[in-house]
Amino acid sequence: MPRVLTIDGQSIADDTGCFVIAEVGHNHQGNLETCMEMMKVAKECGADAVKLQKRNNKTFFTRAMYDSPYCSENSYGSTYGEHREALEFDVDQYSKLIEYAKELGIVLFATAFDLESADFLESLHMPLYKIASSDIVNTPLLKKVASYGKPMIVSTGGVSIEDVRRAYETIRPINENFCFLQCTAAYPVQDYKDFNLRVIDTYRREFPDVVIGLSDHESGISMATAAYVLGARVVEKHFTLNRSWKGTDQSFSLAPGGLRRLVRDLRRVHLALGDGVKRPYDVERAPLTKMVKKLVAARDLSAGTRIRETDVIFRVTGRADGMLPYQLDEIVGKTLTRDMAEEECFSPSDVK
């Protein structure tokens, strides 16, 4: 069966453009108005979706980790738990964001990092779910989210192909509408050999019924377009309004200009790949008229002349008509039916 991922009525497949996700994550710094502005700008940049993150921090972390001191320059609280709680939106805030996404005409969804957060998001009727790389081995979470019957996007950073196969075998019997993202779980990826984009080829062979994409942790935009050429049809990129804002993800996130260029380049490469059928294009006619040589008379020739190779030369005439060099054998050895002036173009009707 063909690989197709359907998100909010939009089909994503091998012959479509790229579905672009602006990963806001917690770059909104816990501020609802900032998040809404980021959604608006992401839409203006051409993104198809905005993604947030949802954790139930008290059940996500051990008590010891939740209560541990957190003195980082990126901290929003004196303990790690306080820091994480400051970045979470509650049900009222999510409801406002969902309504705003509808006004903008952009898909809003979130990563469910735990079972409680999955239930929280499902209570809000999320149209789509993300599974983080860290949870591809969390089969209970995979089963729960798959049971909602919503499209799923599953990142595959930091795991083996056996782990990805296990995730496939867990999700596929429950929910056929999901995709895998090749991902390198480094923030950011600094050594380009660690991208291993050819895993996209591997996934496309291993999972012929699954759309493949890229969760891209590069600071730039070139890897996403390369991934599209290899067959990725979903690209997720971290997004911010200001890379100097506080937060561990801000520095390698795309600012609006970068996101706009990424979307532009992905749209262009989709068109540029074409259908694989080699053909001449109308736009090539004028340039080639000035470059392609035609068969012309090497000197004045009289009707009745038996044409020799020395009677024919190749010249650019600036005309669209005329015989091409590969047609030389069609006139050599034949008899000229009319008088021809030097450098006049041959045509098939000139010989017999």
CSV table of C-alpha atoms in Angstrom, one decimal:
chain,number,residue,atom,x,y,z
A,1,MET,CA,0.0,0.0,0.0
A,2,PRO,CA,1.3,3.6,-0.6
A,3,ARG,CA,2.8,5.5,2.3
A,4,VAL,CA,0.4,8.3,3.3
A,5,LEU,CA,0.1,10.3,6.5
A,6,THR,CA,-3.1,12.3,6.9
A,7,ILE,CA,-3.0,15.3,9.3
A,8,ASP,CA,-6.0,17.5,9.7
A,9,GLY,CA,-7.3,16.6,6.2
A,10,GLN,CA,-3.9,17.1,4.6
A,11,SER,CA,-2.3,14.1,2.9
A,12,ILE,CA,1.5,13.8,3.0
A,13,ALA,CA,3.0,11.3,0.7
A,14,ASP,CA,6.0,10.6,-1.6
A,15,ASP,CA,4.5,12.9,-4.3
A,16,THR,CA,3.6,15.8,-2.1
A,17,GLY,CA,5.5,18.8,-0.6
A,18,CYS,CA,6.9,18.8,2.9
A,19,PHE,CA,4.9,19.2,6.0
A,20,VAL,CA,6.9,21.7,8.1
A,21,ILE,CA,6.6,21.8,11.9
A,22,ALA,CA,7.8,24.7,13.9
A,23,GLU,CA,8.9,23.2,17.2
A,24,VAL,CA,8.2,25.9,19.8
A,25,GLY,CA,8.7,23.4,22.6
A,26,HIS,CA,9.2,25.6,25.7
A,27,ASN,CA,10.8,28.5,23.8
A,28,HIS,CA,7.7,30.5,24.8
A,29,GLN,CA,9.3,30.7,28.3
A,30,GLY,CA,5.9,29.9,29.9
A,31,ASN,CA,4.3,33.0,28.5
A,32,LEU,CA,1.0,32.6,26.8
A,33,GLU,CA,1.2,35.8,24.8
A,34,THR,CA,4.7,35.0,23.6
A,35,CYS,CA,3.5,31.5,22.5
A,36,MET,CA,0.6,33.1,20.5
A,37,GLU,CA,3.0,35.5,18.8
A,38,MET,CA,5.3,32.6,17.9
A,39,MET,CA,2.3,30.7,16.4
A,40,LYS,CA,1.3,33.8,14.4
A,41,VAL,CA,4.8,34.3,13.0
A,42,ALA,CA,5.3,30.6,12.3
A,43,LYS,CA,2.1,30.7,10.2
A,44,GLU,CA,3.4,33.8,8.4
A,45,CYS,CA,6.7,32.0,7.6
A,46,GLY,CA,4.7,29.2,6.0
A,47,ALA,CA,4.9,26.5,8.6
A,48,ASP,CA,2.1,23.9,8.5
A,49,ALA,CA,2.1,23.2,12.2
A,50,VAL,CA,3.3,24.4,15.6
A,51,LYS,CA,4.4,21.9,18.3
A,52,LEU,CA,4.5,22.3,22.0
A,53,GLN,CA,5.6,19.9,24.8
A,54,LYS,CA,3.5,18.6,27.7
A,55,ARG,CA,4.8,16.9,30.8
A,56,ASN,CA,3.2,16.0,34.1
A,57,ASN,CA,6.3,16.9,36.0
A,58,LYS,CA,5.5,15.3,39.3
A,59,THR,CA,5.0,11.9,37.8
A,60,PHE,CA,7.6,12.4,35.0
A,61,PHE,CA,10.6,12.9,37.4
A,62,THR,CA,11.6,11.1,40.6
A,63,ARG,CA,11.0,13.2,43.7
A,64,ALA,CA,14.7,13.6,44.2
A,65,MET,CA,15.1,15.0,40.6
A,66,TYR,CA,12.0,17.2,40.9
A,67,ASP,CA,13.3,18.7,44.2
A,68,SER,CA,17.0,19.0,43.1
A,69,PRO,CA,18.5,22.5,43.1
A,70,TYR,CA,18.7,24.1,39.7
A,71,CYS,CA,21.1,27.0,39.4
A,72,SER,CA,21.5,27.2,35.6
A,73,GLU,CA,21.4,30.5,33.9
A,74,ASN,CA,18.4,29.1,32.0
A,75,SER,CA,16.5,28.3,35.2
A,76,TYR,CA,13.0,29.6,35.9
A,77,GLY,CA,13.0,28.3,39.5
A,78,SER,CA,15.2,27.3,42.4
A,79,THR,CA,14.6,23.6,41.9
A,80,TYR,CA,14.3,21.6,38.7
A,81,GLY,CA,10.7,20.9,39.4
A,82,GLU,CA,9.9,24.6,39.8
A,83,HIS,CA,11.8,25.3,36.6
A,84,ARG,CA,9.8,22.7,34.7
A,85,GLU,CA,6.4,23.8,36.1
A,86,ALA,CA,7.1,27.4,35.1
A,87,LEU,CA,7.2,26.3,31.5
A,88,GLU,CA,4.0,24.3,31.4
A,89,PHE,CA,0.6,25.5,30.2
A,90,ASP,CA,-2.6,24.5,32.0
A,91,VAL,CA,-5.9,23.5,30.5
A,92,ASP,CA,-7.2,27.0,30.2
A,93,GLN,CA,-4.1,28.2,28.4
A,94,TYR,CA,-4.1,25.2,26.1
A,95,SER,CA,-7.7,25.9,25.3
A,96,LYS,CA,-6.9,29.5,24.3
A,97,LEU,CA,-4.0,28.3,22.1
A,98,ILE,CA,-6.2,25.7,20.4
A,99,GLU,CA,-8.7,28.4,19.5
A,100,TYR,CA,-6.0,30.8,18.3
A,101,ALA,CA,-4.6,28.0,16.1
A,102,LYS,CA,-8.0,27.6,14.5
A,103,GLU,CA,-8.2,31.3,13.8
A,104,LEU,CA,-4.7,31.3,12.2
A,105,GLY,CA,-5.3,28.1,10.2
A,106,ILE,CA,-2.3,26.3,11.6
A,107,VAL,CA,-2.2,22.8,13.2
A,108,LEU,CA,-1.3,22.9,16.9
A,109,PHE,CA,-0.2,19.8,18.7
A,110,ALA,CA,2.2,18.6,21.4
A,111,THR,CA,4.6,15.9,22.5
A,112,ALA,CA,3.0,13.7,25.2
A,113,PHE,CA,5.9,12.9,27.5
A,114,ASP,CA,4.0,10.6,29.8
A,115,LEU,CA,0.7,8.8,30.2
A,116,GLU,CA,-1.0,11.6,32.2
A,117,SER,CA,0.0,14.2,29.7
A,118,ALA,CA,-1.4,12.0,26.9
A,119,ASP,CA,-4.7,11.9,28.7
A,120,PHE,CA,-4.5,15.7,29.3
A,121,LEU,CA,-4.0,16.4,25.6
A,122,GLU,CA,-6.6,13.9,24.4
A,123,SER,CA,-9.1,15.6,26.7
A,124,LEU,CA,-8.5,18.7,24.6
A,125,HIS,CA,-9.0,16.8,21.3
A,126,MET,CA,-5.5,17.3,19.9
A,127,PRO,CA,-5.5,16.5,16.2
A,128,LEU,CA,-2.0,15.0,16.2
A,129,TYR,CA,0.6,13.6,18.7
A,130,LYS,CA,4.3,13.6,18.8
A,131,ILE,CA,6.4,10.9,20.6
A,132,ALA,CA,9.8,12.1,21.6
A,133,SER,CA,12.9,10.0,20.8
A,134,SER,CA,13.3,9.2,24.5
A,135,ASP,CA,9.9,7.4,24.4
A,136,ILE,CA,10.3,5.3,21.3
A,137,VAL,CA,11.1,2.4,23.8
A,138,ASN,CA,8.1,3.3,26.0
A,139,THR,CA,5.7,0.8,24.5
A,140,PRO,CA,2.9,1.5,27.1
A,141,LEU,CA,2.9,5.2,26.0
A,142,LEU,CA,3.1,4.2,22.3
A,143,LYS,CA,0.0,1.9,22.7
A,144,LYS,CA,-1.9,4.5,24.6
A,145,VAL,CA,-1.4,7.3,22.1
A,146,ALA,CA,-2.0,4.9,19.2
A,147,SER,CA,-5.3,4.0,20.7
A,148,TYR,CA,-6.6,7.5,20.3
A,149,GLY,CA,-6.7,6.9,16.5
A,150,LYS,CA,-5.0,10.3,15.8
A,151,PRO,CA,-1.9,10.7,13.5
A,152,MET,CA,1.4,10.1,15.3
A,153,ILE,CA,4.8,11.5,14.6
A,154,VAL,CA,7.6,9.4,16.2
A,155,SER,CA,11.2,10.6,16.6
A,156,THR,CA,13.9,8.0,16.5
A,157,GLY,CA,17.0,9.6,18.0
A,158,GLY,CA,19.5,7.6,20.0
A,159,VAL,CA,18.1,4.2,19.2
A,160,SER,CA,18.8,1.2,17.0
A,161,ILE,CA,16.9,-0.1,14.1
A,162,GLU,CA,15.6,-2.9,16.4
A,163,ASP,CA,14.1,-0.3,18.6
A,164,VAL,CA,12.4,1.3,15.6
A,165,ARG,CA,11.1,-2.0,14.4
A,166,ARG,CA,9.6,-2.7,17.9
A,167,ALA,CA,7.9,0.7,17.8
A,168,TYR,CA,6.5,-0.1,14.4
A,169,GLU,CA,5.2,-3.5,15.6
A,170,THR,CA,3.6,-1.8,18.6
A,171,ILE,CA,1.9,1.0,16.8
A,172,ARG,CA,1.0,-0.5,13.4
A,173,PRO,CA,-1.7,-3.0,14.6
A,174,ILE,CA,-3.5,-0.2,16.5
A,175,ASN,CA,-3.0,2.9,14.3
A,176,GLU,CA,-1.8,2.9,10.7
A,177,ASN,CA,-1.6,6.7,10.5
A,178,PHE,CA,1.9,7.5,11.8
A,179,CYS,CA,5.4,8.4,10.6
A,180,PHE,CA,9.0,8.0,11.7
A,181,LEU,CA,11.4,10.9,11.9
A,182,GLN,CA,15.1,10.3,11.5
A,183,CYS,CA,16.7,12.2,14.4
A,184,THR,CA,20.1,12.6,16.1
A,185,ALA,CA,19.4,13.4,19.7
A,186,ALA,CA,22.0,16.1,20.1
A,187,TYR,CA,21.1,19.8,20.8
A,188,PRO,CA,22.4,20.9,18.4
A,189,VAL,CA,24.1,18.4,16.1
A,190,GLN,CA,27.6,19.9,15.5
A,191,ASP,CA,29.4,17.1,13.6
A,192,TYR,CA,27.7,16.7,10.3
A,193,LYS,CA,28.6,13.0,10.0
A,194,ASP,CA,26.3,12.4,13.0
A,195,PHE,CA,23.2,13.3,10.9
A,196,ASN,CA,23.4,10.1,8.9
A,197,LEU,CA,20.7,11.2,6.6
A,198,ARG,CA,20.9,7.9,4.7
A,199,VAL,CA,18.9,6.4,7.5
A,200,ILE,CA,16.0,7.9,5.7
A,201,ASP,CA,16.7,5.5,2.8
A,202,THR,CA,16.9,2.6,5.3
A,203,TYR,CA,13.6,3.6,6.9
A,204,ARG,CA,11.9,3.8,3.5
A,205,ARG,CA,13.0,0.3,2.6
A,206,GLU,CA,12.3,-1.2,6.1
A,207,PHE,CA,8.8,0.5,6.4
A,208,PRO,CA,7.4,0.9,2.9
A,209,ASP,CA,3.9,1.8,4.3
A,210,VAL,CA,5.2,4.6,6.6
A,211,VAL,CA,5.9,8.2,5.8
A,212,ILE,CA,9.5,9.2,6.8
A,213,GLY,CA,10.7,12.6,7.9
A,214,LEU,CA,13.5,14.4,9.8
A,215,SER,CA,13.6,16.0,13.2
A,216,ASP,CA,16.4,18.4,12.4
A,217,HIS,CA,18.6,19.8,15.2
A,218,GLU,CA,21.0,21.6,12.9
A,219,SER,CA,21.4,25.4,13.5
A,220,GLY,CA,21.0,26.0,9.8
A,221,ILE,CA,18.6,24.8,7.1
A,222,SER,CA,20.6,22.8,4.5
A,223,MET,CA,20.1,19.3,6.0
A,224,ALA,CA,16.3,19.6,5.7
A,225,THR,CA,16.3,20.1,2.0
A,226,ALA,CA,18.8,17.2,1.6
A,227,ALA,CA,16.5,15.1,3.6
A,228,TYR,CA,13.5,16.0,1.4
A,229,VAL,CA,15.5,14.9,-1.7
A,230,LEU,CA,16.2,11.5,0.1
A,231,GLY,CA,12.4,11.1,0.7
A,232,ALA,CA,11.6,12.9,3.9
A,233,ARG,CA,8.2,14.4,3.8
A,234,VAL,CA,7.9,15.8,7.3
A,235,VAL,CA,10.5,18.2,8.8
A,236,GLU,CA,10.5,19.5,12.3
A,237,LYS,CA,12.7,22.4,13.3
A,238,HIS,CA,13.1,24.2,16.6
A,239,PHE,CA,11.7,27.8,16.3
A,240,THR,CA,12.1,31.0,18.3
A,241,LEU,CA,11.6,34.7,17.9
A,242,ASN,CA,14.9,35.6,19.5
A,243,ARG,CA,17.9,33.2,19.7
A,244,SER,CA,19.3,35.2,22.7
A,245,TRP,CA,16.3,34.4,24.9
A,246,LYS,CA,16.8,32.3,28.0
A,247,GLY,CA,16.5,28.6,27.4
A,248,THR,CA,18.6,25.7,26.3
A,249,ASP,CA,16.9,25.3,22.9
A,250,GLN,CA,17.0,29.0,21.8
A,251,SER,CA,20.5,29.2,20.5
A,252,PHE,CA,20.1,26.5,17.8
A,253,SER,CA,16.4,27.3,16.9
A,254,LEU,CA,15.5,29.0,13.7
A,255,ALA,CA,14.5,32.7,14.0
A,256,PRO,CA,11.7,33.8,11.7
A,257,GLY,CA,14.0,34.6,8.8
A,258,GLY,CA,15.5,31.1,8.9
A,259,LEU,CA,12.1,29.4,9.1
A,260,ARG,CA,10.9,31.4,6.2
A,261,ARG,CA,13.9,30.4,4.1
A,262,LEU,CA,13.5,26.8,5.1
A,263,VAL,CA,9.9,26.7,4.0
A,264,ARG,CA,10.9,28.5,0.8
A,265,ASP,CA,13.6,26.0,0.0
A,266,LEU,CA,11.5,23.0,0.8
A,267,ARG,CA,8.8,24.3,-1.5
A,268,ARG,CA,11.3,24.9,-4.3
A,269,VAL,CA,13.0,21.5,-4.0
A,270,HIS,CA,9.6,19.8,-4.3
A,271,LEU,CA,9.0,21.6,-7.6
A,272,ALA,CA,12.5,21.1,-8.7
A,273,LEU,CA,12.5,17.4,-8.3
A,274,GLY,CA,9.9,17.1,-11.0
A,275,ASP,CA,8.5,13.8,-12.3
A,276,GLY,CA,11.8,12.2,-13.6
A,277,VAL,CA,10.7,12.4,-17.3
A,278,LYS,CA,13.5,13.9,-19.4
A,279,ARG,CA,12.0,16.4,-21.8
A,280,PRO,CA,12.8,19.8,-23.4
A,281,TYR,CA,11.2,22.9,-21.8
A,282,ASP,CA,9.9,26.0,-23.4
A,283,VAL,CA,12.3,28.1,-21.3
A,284,GLU,CA,15.2,26.3,-23.1
A,285,ARG,CA,14.2,27.3,-26.6
A,286,ALA,CA,15.7,30.8,-26.8
A,287,PRO,CA,19.0,30.0,-25.2
A,288,LEU,CA,19.5,26.9,-27.3
A,289,THR,CA,18.6,28.7,-30.5
A,290,LYS,CA,21.7,30.7,-29.9
A,291,MET,CA,23.9,27.7,-29.3
A,292,VAL,CA,22.7,24.6,-31.2
A,293,LYS,CA,24.4,24.1,-34.5
A,294,LYS,CA,22.5,23.3,-37.8
A,295,LEU,CA,23.6,21.7,-41.1
A,296,VAL,CA,24.4,24.4,-43.6
A,297,ALA,CA,26.1,24.5,-47.0
A,298,ALA,CA,29.8,24.8,-46.9
A,299,ARG,CA,29.8,26.8,-50.2
A,300,ASP,CA,27.4,27.7,-53.0
A,301,LEU,CA,25.9,24.4,-54.3
A,302,SER,CA,24.0,23.6,-57.5
A,303,ALA,CA,21.0,21.5,-57.9
A,304,GLY,CA,22.0,18.0,-59.0
A,305,THR,CA,25.2,18.0,-56.7
A,306,ARG,CA,25.8,14.7,-55.0
A,307,ILE,CA,26.4,15.7,-51.4
A,308,ARG,CA,29.7,14.9,-49.8
A,309,GLU,CA,30.6,15.5,-46.1
A,310,THR,CA,32.9,18.3,-47.2
A,311,ASP,CA,29.8,20.1,-48.7
A,312,VAL,CA,28.3,20.4,-45.2
A,313,ILE,CA,29.4,22.4,-42.2
A,314,PHE,CA,27.9,22.9,-38.7
A,315,ARG,CA,27.0,26.5,-37.8
A,316,VAL,CA,24.7,28.3,-35.3
A,317,THR,CA,22.1,30.1,-37.4
A,318,GLY,CA,20.0,31.8,-34.8
A,319,ARG,CA,16.9,30.0,-36.2
A,320,ALA,CA,14.7,27.4,-34.7
A,321,ASP,CA,14.4,25.4,-37.9
A,322,GLY,CA,17.0,23.4,-39.7
A,323,MET,CA,18.6,19.9,-39.6
A,324,LEU,CA,20.8,18.9,-36.6
A,325,PRO,CA,24.3,17.4,-36.7
A,326,TYR,CA,23.1,13.9,-35.9
A,327,GLN,CA,21.1,14.0,-39.2
A,328,LEU,CA,24.2,14.4,-41.4
A,329,ASP,CA,23.9,10.8,-42.7
A,330,GLU,CA,20.4,11.7,-44.0
A,331,ILE,CA,21.8,14.0,-46.7
A,332,VAL,CA,25.4,12.7,-47.4
A,333,GLY,CA,25.4,10.7,-50.6
A,334,LYS,CA,22.1,12.1,-51.8
A,335,THR,CA,21.4,14.5,-54.7
A,336,LEU,CA,20.6,18.1,-54.1
A,337,THR,CA,17.2,19.1,-55.5
A,338,ARG,CA,17.8,22.9,-55.6
A,339,ASP,CA,20.5,25.5,-55.7
A,340,MET,CA,21.8,26.5,-52.2
A,341,ALA,CA,23.8,29.5,-51.1
A,342,GLU,CA,26.7,29.2,-48.8
A,343,GLU,CA,25.6,28.8,-45.1
A,344,GLU,CA,22.0,28.2,-46.1
A,345,CYS,CA,20.3,25.6,-43.9
A,346,PHE,CA,19.6,22.1,-45.2
A,347,SER,CA,16.2,20.5,-44.9
A,348,PRO,CA,15.2,16.9,-45.6
A,349,SER,CA,13.2,18.1,-48.7
A,350,ASP,CA,16.4,19.5,-50.3
A,351,VAL,CA,17.8,16.0,-51.2
A,352,LYS,CA,16.6,12.9,-52.8
